PDB file of C-alpha atoms in Angstrom:
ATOM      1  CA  UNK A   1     -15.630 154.544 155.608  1.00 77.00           C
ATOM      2  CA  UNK A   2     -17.511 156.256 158.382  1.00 88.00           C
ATOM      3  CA  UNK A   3     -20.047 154.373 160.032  1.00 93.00           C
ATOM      4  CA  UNK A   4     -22.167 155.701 162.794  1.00 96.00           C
ATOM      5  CA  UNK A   5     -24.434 153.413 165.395  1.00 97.00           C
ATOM      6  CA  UNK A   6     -27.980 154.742 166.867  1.00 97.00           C
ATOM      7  CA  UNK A   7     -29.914 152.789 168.827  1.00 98.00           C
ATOM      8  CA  UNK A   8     -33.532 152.577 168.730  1.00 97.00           C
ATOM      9  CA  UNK A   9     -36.402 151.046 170.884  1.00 98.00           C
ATOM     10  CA  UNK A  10     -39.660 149.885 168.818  1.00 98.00           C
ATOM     11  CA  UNK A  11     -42.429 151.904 170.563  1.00 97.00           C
ATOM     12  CA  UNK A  12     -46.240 150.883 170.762  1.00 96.00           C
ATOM     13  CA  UNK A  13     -46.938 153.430 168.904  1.00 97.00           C
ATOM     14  CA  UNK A  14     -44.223 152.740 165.965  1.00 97.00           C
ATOM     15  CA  UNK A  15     -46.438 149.492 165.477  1.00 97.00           C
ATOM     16  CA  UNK A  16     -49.083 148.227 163.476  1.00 96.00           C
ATOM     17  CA  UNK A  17     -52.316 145.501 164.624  1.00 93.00           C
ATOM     18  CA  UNK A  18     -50.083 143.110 163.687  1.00 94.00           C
ATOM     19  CA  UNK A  19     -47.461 143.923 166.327  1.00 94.00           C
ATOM     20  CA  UNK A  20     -44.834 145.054 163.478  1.00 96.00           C
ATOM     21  CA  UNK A  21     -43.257 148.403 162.828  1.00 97.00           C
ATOM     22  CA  UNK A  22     -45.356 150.209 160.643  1.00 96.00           C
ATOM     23  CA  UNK A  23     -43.028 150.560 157.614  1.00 94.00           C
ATOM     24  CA  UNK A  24     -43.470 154.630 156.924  1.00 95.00           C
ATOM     25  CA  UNK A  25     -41.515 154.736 160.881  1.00 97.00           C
ATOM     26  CA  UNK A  26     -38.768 153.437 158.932  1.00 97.00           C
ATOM     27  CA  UNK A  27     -38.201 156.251 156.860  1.00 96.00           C
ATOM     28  CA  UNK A  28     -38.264 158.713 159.805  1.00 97.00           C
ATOM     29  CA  UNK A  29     -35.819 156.415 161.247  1.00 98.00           C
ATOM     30  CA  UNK A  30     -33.565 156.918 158.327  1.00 98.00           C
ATOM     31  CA  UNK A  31     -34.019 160.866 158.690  1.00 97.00           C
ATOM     32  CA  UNK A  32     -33.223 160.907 162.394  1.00 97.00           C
ATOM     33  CA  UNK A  33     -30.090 158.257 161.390  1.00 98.00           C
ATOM     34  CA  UNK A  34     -28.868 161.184 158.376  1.00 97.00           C
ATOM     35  CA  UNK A  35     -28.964 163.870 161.492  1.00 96.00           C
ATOM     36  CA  UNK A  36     -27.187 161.425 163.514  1.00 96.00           C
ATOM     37  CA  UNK A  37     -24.428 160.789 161.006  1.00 96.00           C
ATOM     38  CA  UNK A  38     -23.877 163.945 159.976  1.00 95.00           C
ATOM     39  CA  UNK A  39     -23.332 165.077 163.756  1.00 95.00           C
ATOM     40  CA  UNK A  40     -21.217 162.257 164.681  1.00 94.00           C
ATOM     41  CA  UNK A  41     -19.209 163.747 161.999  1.00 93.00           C
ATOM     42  CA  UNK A  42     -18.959 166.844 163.914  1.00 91.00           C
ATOM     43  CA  UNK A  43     -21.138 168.495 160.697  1.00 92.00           C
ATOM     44  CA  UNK A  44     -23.822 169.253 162.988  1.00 93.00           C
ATOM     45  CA  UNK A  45     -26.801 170.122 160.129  1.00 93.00           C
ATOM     46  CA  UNK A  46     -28.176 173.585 161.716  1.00 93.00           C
ATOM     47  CA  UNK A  47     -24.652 175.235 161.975  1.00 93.00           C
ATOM     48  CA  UNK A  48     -23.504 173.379 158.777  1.00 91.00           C
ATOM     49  CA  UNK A  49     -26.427 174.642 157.140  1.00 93.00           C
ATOM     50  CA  UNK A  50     -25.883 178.638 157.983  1.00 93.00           C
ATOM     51  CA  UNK A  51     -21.776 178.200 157.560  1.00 93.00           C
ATOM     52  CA  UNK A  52     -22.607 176.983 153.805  1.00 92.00           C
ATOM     53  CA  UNK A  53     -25.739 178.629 153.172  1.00 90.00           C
ATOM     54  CA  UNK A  54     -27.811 175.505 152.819  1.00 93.00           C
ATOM     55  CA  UNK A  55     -31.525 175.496 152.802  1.00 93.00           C
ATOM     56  CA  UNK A  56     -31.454 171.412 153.130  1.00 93.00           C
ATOM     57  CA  UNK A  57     -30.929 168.331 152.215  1.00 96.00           C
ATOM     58  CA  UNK A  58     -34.272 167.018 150.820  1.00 96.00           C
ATOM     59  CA  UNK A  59     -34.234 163.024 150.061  1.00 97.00           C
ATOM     60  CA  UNK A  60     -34.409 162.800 145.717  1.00 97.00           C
ATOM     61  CA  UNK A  61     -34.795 158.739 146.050  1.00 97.00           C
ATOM     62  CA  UNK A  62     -35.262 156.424 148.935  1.00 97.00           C
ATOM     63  CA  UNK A  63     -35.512 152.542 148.993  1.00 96.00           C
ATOM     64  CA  UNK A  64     -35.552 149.723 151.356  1.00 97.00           C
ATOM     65  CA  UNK A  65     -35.634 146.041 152.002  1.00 98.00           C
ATOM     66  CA  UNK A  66     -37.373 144.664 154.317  1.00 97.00           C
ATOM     67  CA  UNK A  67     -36.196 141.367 155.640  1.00 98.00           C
ATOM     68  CA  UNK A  68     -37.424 140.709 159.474  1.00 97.00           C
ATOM     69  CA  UNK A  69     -40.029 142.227 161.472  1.00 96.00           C
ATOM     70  CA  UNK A  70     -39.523 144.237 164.481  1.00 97.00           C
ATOM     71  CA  UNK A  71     -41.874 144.624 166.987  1.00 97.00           C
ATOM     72  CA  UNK A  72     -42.803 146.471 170.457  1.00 97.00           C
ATOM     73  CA  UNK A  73     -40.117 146.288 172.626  1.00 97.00           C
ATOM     74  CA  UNK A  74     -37.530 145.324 170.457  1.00 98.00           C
ATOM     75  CA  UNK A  75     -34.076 147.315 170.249  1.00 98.00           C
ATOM     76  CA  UNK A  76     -32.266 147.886 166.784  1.00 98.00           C
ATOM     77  CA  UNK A  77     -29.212 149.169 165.902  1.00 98.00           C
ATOM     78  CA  UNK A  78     -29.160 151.117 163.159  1.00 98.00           C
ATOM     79  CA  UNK A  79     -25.852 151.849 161.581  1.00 98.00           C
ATOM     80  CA  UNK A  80     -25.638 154.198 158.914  1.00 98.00           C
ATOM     81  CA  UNK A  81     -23.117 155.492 156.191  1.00 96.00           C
ATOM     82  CA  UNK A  82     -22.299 157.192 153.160  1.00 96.00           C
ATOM     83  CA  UNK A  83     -21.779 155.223 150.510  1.00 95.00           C
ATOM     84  CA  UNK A  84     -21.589 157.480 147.283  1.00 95.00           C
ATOM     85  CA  UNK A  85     -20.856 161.292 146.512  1.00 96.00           C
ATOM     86  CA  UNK A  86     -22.184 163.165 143.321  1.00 96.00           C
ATOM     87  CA  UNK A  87     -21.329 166.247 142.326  1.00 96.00           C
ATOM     88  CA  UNK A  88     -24.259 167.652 144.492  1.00 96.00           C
ATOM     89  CA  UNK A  89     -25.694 164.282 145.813  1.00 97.00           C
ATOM     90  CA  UNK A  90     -25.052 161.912 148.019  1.00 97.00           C
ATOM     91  CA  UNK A  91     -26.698 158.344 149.259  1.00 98.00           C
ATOM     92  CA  UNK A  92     -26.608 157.453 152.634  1.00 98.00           C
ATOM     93  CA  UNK A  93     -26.936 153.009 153.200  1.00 98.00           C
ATOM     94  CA  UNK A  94     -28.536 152.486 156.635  1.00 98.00           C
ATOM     95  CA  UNK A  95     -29.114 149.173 158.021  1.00 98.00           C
ATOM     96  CA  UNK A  96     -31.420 147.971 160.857  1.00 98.00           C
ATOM     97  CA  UNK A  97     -30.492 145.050 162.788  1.00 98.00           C
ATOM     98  CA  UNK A  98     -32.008 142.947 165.421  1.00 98.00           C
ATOM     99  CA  UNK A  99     -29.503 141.164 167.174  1.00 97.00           C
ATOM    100  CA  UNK A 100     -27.488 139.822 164.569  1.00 97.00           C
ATOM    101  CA  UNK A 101     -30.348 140.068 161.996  1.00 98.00           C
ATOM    102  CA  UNK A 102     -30.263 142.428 159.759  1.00 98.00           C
ATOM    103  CA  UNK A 103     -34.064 143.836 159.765  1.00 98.00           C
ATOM    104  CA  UNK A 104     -33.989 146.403 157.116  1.00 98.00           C
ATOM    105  CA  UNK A 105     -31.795 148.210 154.406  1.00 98.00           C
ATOM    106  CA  UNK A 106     -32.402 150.969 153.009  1.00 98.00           C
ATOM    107  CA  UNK A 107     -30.835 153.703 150.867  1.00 98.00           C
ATOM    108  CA  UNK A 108     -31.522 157.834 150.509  1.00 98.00           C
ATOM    109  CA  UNK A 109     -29.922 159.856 147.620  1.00 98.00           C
ATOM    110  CA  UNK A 110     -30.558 163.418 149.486  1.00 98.00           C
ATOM    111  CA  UNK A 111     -29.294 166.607 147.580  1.00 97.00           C
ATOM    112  CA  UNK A 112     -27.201 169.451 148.905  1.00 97.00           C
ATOM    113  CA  UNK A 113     -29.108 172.777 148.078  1.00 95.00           C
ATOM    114  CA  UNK A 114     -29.491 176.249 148.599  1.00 92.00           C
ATOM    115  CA  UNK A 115     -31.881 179.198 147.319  1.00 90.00           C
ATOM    116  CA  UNK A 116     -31.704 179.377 143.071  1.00 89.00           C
ATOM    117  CA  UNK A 117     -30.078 182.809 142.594  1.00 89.00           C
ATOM    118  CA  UNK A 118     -32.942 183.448 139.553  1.00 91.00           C
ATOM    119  CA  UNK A 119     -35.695 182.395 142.000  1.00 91.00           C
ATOM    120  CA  UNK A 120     -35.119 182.563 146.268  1.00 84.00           C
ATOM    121  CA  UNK A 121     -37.971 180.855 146.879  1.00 87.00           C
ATOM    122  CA  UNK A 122     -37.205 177.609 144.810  1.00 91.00           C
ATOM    123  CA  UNK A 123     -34.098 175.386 146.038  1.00 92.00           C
ATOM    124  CA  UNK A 124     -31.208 174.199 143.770  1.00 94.00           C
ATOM    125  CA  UNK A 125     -28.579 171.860 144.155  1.00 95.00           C
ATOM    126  CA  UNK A 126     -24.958 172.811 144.732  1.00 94.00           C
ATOM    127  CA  UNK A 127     -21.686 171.659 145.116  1.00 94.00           C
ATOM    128  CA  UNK A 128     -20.730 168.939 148.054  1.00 95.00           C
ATOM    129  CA  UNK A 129     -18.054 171.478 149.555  1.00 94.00           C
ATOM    130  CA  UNK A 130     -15.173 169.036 149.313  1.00 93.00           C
ATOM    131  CA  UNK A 131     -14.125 169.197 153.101  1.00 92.00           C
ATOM    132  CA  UNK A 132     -17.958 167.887 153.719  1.00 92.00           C
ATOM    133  CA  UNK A 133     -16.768 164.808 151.967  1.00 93.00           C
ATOM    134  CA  UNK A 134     -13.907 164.406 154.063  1.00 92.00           C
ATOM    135  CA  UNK A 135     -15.521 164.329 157.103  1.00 91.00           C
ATOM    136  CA  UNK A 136     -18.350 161.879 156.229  1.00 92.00           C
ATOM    137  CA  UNK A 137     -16.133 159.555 154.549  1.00 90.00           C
ATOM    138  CA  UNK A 138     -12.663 159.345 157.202  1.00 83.00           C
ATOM    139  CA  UNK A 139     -13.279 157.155 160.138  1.00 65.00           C
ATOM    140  CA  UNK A 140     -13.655 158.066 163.338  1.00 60.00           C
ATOM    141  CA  UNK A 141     -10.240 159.103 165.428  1.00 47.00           C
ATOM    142  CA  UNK A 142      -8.547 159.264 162.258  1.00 52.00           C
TER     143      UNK A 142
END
């Protein structure tokens, strides 16, 4: 399976009084971690998204654990990776760790769409083009 790393650095202002991350920071985190993967992929999501015709990828259901705090100054490593394919869905696992602590886990189901032929405004889901997949499920160098 493909796993991609970020590294992060808890800012001051990612932080609660308490000296924690504030927990919504985590869900940008996963965002910015989705990006991440999906580049390190080489399916870098503004060219991916005019090649296929894509309006997005909009998160459908997102949970997390929360195990260990993080606080201001502390580095994570956030490694992140697909671990399920729908027909037009997918969820993304990303995990937070500090040191050798695992932090936080959490889990997005985000939805491949485009415009709804009846309606361009409105978005609906389509097809995971099978060579998308591919690329987010081979390991790197292979």
């Amino acid at each position: 399976m493909f796993v991609h790393e970020k590294r992060l650095v808890v800012e001051w202002g990612d932080c609660d009084g308490a000296d924690i991350v504030f927990y919504p920071n985590y869900l940008a985190w996963f965002d910015a971690c989705t990006t991440a993967l999906f580049a390190a992929a080489g399916l870098a999501l503004p060219q991916l998204f005019k090649q296929h015709g894509v309006i997005g990828i909009p998160a459908v259901d997102v949970h997390a654990r929360f195990l260990a705090s993080s606080g201001f100054g502390d580095e994570l490593r956030a490694e992140s990776g697909m671990t399920g394919f729908r027909r037009s869905s997918f969820v993304i696992r990303h995990q937070f760790f500090r040191g050798d602590i695992l932090a936080v886990e959490g889990f997005e189901t985000r939805v491949w769409t485009g415009a709804d032929p009846e309606n361009p405004q409105r978005m609906k889901s389509r097809a995971l083009p099978p060579e998308i997949i591919e690329r987010l499920t081979t390991p790197a160098g292979k």
